[in-house]
Coordinates of C-alpha atoms in Angstrom, one line a residue:
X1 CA -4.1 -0.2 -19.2
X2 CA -1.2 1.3 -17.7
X3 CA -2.3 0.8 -14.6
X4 CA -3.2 -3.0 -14.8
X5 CA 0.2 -3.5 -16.8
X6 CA 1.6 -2.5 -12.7
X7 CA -0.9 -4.4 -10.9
X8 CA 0.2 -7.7 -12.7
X9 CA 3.9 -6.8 -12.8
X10 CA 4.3 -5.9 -9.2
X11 CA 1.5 -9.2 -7.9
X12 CA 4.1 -11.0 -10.2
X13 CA 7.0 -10.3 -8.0
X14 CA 5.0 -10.5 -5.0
X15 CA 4.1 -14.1 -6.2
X16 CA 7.3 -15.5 -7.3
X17 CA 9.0 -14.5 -3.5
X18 CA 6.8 -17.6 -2.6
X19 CA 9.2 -19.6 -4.8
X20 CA 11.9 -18.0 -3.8
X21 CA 11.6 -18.5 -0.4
X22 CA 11.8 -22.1 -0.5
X23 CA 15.3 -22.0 -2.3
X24 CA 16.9 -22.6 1.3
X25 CA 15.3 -26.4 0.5
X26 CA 18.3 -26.7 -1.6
X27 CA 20.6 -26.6 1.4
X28 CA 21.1 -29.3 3.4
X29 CA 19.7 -27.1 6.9
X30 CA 17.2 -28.6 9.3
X31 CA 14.4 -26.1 10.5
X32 CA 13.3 -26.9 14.0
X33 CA 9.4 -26.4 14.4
X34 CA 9.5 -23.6 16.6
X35 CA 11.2 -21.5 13.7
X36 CA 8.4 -22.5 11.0
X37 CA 6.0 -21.3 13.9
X38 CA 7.6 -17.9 13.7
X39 CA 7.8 -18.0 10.1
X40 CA 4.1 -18.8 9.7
X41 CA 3.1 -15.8 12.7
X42 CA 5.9 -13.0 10.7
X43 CA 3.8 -14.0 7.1
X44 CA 0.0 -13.5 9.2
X45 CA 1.2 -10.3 11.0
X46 CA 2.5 -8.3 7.7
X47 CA -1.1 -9.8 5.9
X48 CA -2.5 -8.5 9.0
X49 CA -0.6 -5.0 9.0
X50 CA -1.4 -4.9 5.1
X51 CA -4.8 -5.5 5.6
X52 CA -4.9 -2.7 8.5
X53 CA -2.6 -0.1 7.0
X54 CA -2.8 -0.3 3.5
X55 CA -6.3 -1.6 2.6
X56 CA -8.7 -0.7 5.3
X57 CA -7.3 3.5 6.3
X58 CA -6.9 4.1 2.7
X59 CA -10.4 2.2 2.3
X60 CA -12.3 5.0 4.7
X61 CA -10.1 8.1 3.4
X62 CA -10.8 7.0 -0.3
X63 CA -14.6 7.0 0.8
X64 CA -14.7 10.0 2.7
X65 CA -12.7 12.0 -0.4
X66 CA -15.8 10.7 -2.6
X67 CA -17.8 12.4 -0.2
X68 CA -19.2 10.0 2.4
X69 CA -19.7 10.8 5.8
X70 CA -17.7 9.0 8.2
X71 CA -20.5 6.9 9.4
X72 CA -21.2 6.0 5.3
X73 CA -17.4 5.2 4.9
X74 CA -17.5 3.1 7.9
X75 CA -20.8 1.5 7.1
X76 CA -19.0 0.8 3.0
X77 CA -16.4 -0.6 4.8
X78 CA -17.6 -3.1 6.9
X79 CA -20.3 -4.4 4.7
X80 CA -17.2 -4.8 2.1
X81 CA -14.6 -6.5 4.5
X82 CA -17.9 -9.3 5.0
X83 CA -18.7 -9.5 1.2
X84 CA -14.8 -9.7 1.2
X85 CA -14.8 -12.9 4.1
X86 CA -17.9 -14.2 2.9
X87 CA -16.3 -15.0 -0.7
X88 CA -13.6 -17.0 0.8
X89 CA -15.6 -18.8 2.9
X90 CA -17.6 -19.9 0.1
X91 CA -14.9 -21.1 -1.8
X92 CA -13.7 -22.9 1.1
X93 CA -16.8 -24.5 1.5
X94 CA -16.9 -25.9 -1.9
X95 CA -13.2 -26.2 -3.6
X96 CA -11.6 -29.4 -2.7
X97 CA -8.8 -29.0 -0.7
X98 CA -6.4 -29.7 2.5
X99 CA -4.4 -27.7 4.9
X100 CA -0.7 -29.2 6.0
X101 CA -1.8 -29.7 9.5
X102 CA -5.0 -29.1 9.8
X103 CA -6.5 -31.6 7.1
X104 CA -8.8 -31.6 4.5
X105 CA -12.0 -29.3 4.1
X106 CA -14.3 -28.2 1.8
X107 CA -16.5 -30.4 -0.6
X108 CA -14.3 -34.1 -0.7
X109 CA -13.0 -35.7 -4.1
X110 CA -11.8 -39.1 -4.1
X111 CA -9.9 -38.9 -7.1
X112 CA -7.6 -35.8 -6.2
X113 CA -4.1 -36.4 -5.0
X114 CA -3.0 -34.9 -1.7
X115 CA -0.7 -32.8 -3.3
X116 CA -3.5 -31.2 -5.9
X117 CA -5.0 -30.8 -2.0
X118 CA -2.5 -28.8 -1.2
X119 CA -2.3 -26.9 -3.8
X120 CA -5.6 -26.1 -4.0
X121 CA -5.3 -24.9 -0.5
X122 CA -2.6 -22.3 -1.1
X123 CA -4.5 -21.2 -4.5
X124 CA -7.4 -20.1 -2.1
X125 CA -4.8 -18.0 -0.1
X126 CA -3.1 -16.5 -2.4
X127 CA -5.7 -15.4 -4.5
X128 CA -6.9 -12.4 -2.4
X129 CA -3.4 -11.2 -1.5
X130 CA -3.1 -10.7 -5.7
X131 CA -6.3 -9.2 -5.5
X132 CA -5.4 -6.9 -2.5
X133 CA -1.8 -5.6 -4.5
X134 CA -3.8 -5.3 -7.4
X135 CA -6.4 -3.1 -6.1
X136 CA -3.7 -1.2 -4.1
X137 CA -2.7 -0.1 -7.7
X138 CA -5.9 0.6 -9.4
X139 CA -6.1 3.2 -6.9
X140 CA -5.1 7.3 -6.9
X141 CA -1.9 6.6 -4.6
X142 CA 0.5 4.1 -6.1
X143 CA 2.4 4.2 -3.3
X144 CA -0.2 2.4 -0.9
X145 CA -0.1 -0.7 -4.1
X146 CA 4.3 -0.7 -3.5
X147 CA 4.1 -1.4 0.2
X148 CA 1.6 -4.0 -0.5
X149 CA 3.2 -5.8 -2.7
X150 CA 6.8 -5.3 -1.1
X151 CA 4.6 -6.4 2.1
X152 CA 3.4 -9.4 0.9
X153 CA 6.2 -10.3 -1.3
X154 CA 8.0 -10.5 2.4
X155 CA 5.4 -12.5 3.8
X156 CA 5.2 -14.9 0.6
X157 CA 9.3 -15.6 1.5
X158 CA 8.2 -17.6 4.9
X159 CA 5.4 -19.3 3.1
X160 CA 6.9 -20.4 0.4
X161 CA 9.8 -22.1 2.4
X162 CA 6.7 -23.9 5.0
X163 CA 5.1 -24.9 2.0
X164 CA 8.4 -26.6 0.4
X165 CA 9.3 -28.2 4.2
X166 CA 5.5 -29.8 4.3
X167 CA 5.9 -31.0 0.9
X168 CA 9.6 -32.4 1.6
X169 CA 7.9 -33.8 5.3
X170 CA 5.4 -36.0 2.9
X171 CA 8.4 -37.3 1.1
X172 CA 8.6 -35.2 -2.6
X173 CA 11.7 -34.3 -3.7
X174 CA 13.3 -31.5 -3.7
X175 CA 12.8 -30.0 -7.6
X176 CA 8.9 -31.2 -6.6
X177 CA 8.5 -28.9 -3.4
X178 CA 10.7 -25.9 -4.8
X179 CA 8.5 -26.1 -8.2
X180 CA 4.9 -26.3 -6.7
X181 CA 5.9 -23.3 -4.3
X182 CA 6.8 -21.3 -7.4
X183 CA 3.9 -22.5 -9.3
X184 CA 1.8 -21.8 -6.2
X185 CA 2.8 -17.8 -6.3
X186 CA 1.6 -17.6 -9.9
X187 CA -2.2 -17.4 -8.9
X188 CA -1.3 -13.9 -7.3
X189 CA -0.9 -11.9 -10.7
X190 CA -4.4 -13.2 -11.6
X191 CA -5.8 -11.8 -8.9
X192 CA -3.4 -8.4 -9.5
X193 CA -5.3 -7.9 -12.7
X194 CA -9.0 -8.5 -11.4
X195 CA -8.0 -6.1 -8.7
X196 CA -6.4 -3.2 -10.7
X197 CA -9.0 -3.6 -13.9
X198 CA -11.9 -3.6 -11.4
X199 CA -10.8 0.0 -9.9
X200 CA -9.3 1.4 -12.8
X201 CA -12.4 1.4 -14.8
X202 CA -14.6 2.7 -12.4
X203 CA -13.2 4.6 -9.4
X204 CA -16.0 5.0 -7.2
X205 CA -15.5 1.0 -6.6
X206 CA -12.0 1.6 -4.7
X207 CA -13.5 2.0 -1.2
X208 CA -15.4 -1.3 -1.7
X209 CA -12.7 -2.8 -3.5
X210 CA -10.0 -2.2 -0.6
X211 CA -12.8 -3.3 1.8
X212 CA -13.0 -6.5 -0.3
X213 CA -9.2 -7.0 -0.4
X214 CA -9.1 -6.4 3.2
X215 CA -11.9 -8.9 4.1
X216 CA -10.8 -11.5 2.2
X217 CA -7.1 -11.7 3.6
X218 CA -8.6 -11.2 6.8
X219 CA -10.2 -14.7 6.5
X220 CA -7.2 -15.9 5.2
X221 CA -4.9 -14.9 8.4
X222 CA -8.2 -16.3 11.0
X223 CA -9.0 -19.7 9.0
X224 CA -5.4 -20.7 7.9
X225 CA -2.3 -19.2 9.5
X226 CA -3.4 -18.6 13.0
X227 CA -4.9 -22.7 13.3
X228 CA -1.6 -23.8 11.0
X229 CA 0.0 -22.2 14.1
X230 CA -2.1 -23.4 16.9
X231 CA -2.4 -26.9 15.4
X232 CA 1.7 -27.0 15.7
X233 CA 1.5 -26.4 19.3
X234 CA 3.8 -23.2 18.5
X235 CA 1.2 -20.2 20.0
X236 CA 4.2 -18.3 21.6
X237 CA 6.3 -18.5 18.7
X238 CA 3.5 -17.5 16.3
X239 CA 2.5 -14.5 18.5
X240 CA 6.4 -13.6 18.3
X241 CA 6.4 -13.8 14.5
X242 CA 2.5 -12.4 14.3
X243 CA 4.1 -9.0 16.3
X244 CA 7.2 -8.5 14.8
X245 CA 5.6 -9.0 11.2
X246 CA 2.8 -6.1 11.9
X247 CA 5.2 -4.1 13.2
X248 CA 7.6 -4.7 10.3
X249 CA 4.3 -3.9 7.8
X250 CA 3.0 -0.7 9.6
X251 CA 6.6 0.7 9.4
X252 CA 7.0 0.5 5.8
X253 CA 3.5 1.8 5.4
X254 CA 3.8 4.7 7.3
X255 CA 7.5 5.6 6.2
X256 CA 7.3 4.9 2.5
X257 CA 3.6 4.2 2.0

């Protein structure tokens, strides 16, 4: 229980930096485009070092320190990071709701407000990031869990202050954006306790688990950030961010993970 007490507390934290990030709303600042581009790359390339560094090489080690051959941990893997995707996809398929630039998807509801669109929307990315800190926790090394959520906590900051902008660009006020990107983060923690219940009962999971967590953020990054980017007409930007926000996430990894 111990174990799942950290999971929620640290997927917490990670979840309310969404919030927290759109306090600069409160100033009276202008942010051109082509910095929201770099914001939106940094958030993808830390998911995207997260996902490398802290879910996936723990994912094979874990496997291979049950026992598997190489070729077994590879093959556990990669059938986990689809199961992982294929979820998502699913969900994006058949939840109701709309990205800020790139529109609505998924199964249509007349009655829903945009803004329940949009909410929807982050709900489906944010989920597998609590699920990902959560697992990072369930697991033998608590350390891998800490950069995750310190990782994604940092990537949350940019997203949360897009999310607020978009929501201030279709004219809600400011109290409105700033409280639907904290209530946004609060999905995370939920996920945080699937994650770090799921391992901690059974261990022999964690490979698939972290294969799961990895998959699903994956399809995160590919379906949402990298189009939110393109659709902005901000590709060099985003790479910039994308880089510097991998790089940022491998370095905490390797130094304090």
């Amino acid at each position: 229980m111990e174990t799942v007490a950290i999971g929620f507390v640290a997927s917490l934290i990670a979840g309310l930096a969404t919030g927290v990030g759109a306090l600069p709303i409160l100033l009276t600042v202008n942010m051109t485009e082509r910095f929201q581009g770099i914001l939106l790359g940094l958030g993808g390339g830390v998911m995207l070092g997260a996902t490398s560094f802290s879910l996936i090489v723990p994912g094979v080690e874990a496997a291979i320190a049950q026992g598997y051959s190489k070729p077994k941990a590879a093959f556990i893997l990669s059938v986990g990071i689809l199961l992982g995707a294929g979820l998502i996809w699913l969900a994006h398929e058949n939840f109701p709701h709309e990205h800020f630039f790139k529109g609505q998807k998924g199964a249509t509801r007349q009655n829903f407000e945009r803004i329940w669109l949009f909410i929807l929307a982050i709900t489906l990315h944010n989920f597998p990031e609590g699920l990902a800190v959560g697992v990072g926790f369930g697991g033998e090394n608590p350390s891998g869990g800490l950069a995750l959520a310190t990782g994604i906590g940092l990537q949350n900051m940019p997203e949360g202050l897009v999310v607020a902008l978009a929501l201030r660009n279709l004219r809600y006020s400011v109290s409105y954006s700033l409280g639907v990107s904290f209530l946004t983060g609060l999905i995370e923690p939920i996920g945080g306790i699937v994650g770090a219940s799921v391992v901690s009962l059974a261990q022999p999971i964690l490979p698939w688990a972290m294969a799961f967590a990895a998959g699903a953020m994956l399809f995160v990054i590919v379906d949402e950030i990298i189009p939110e980017i393109n659709c902005k007409g901000l590709a060099q930007e985003g790479t910039f961010g994308v880089m510097t926000g991998f790089v940022a996430m491998m370095f905490m990894d390797t130094a304090f993970g």
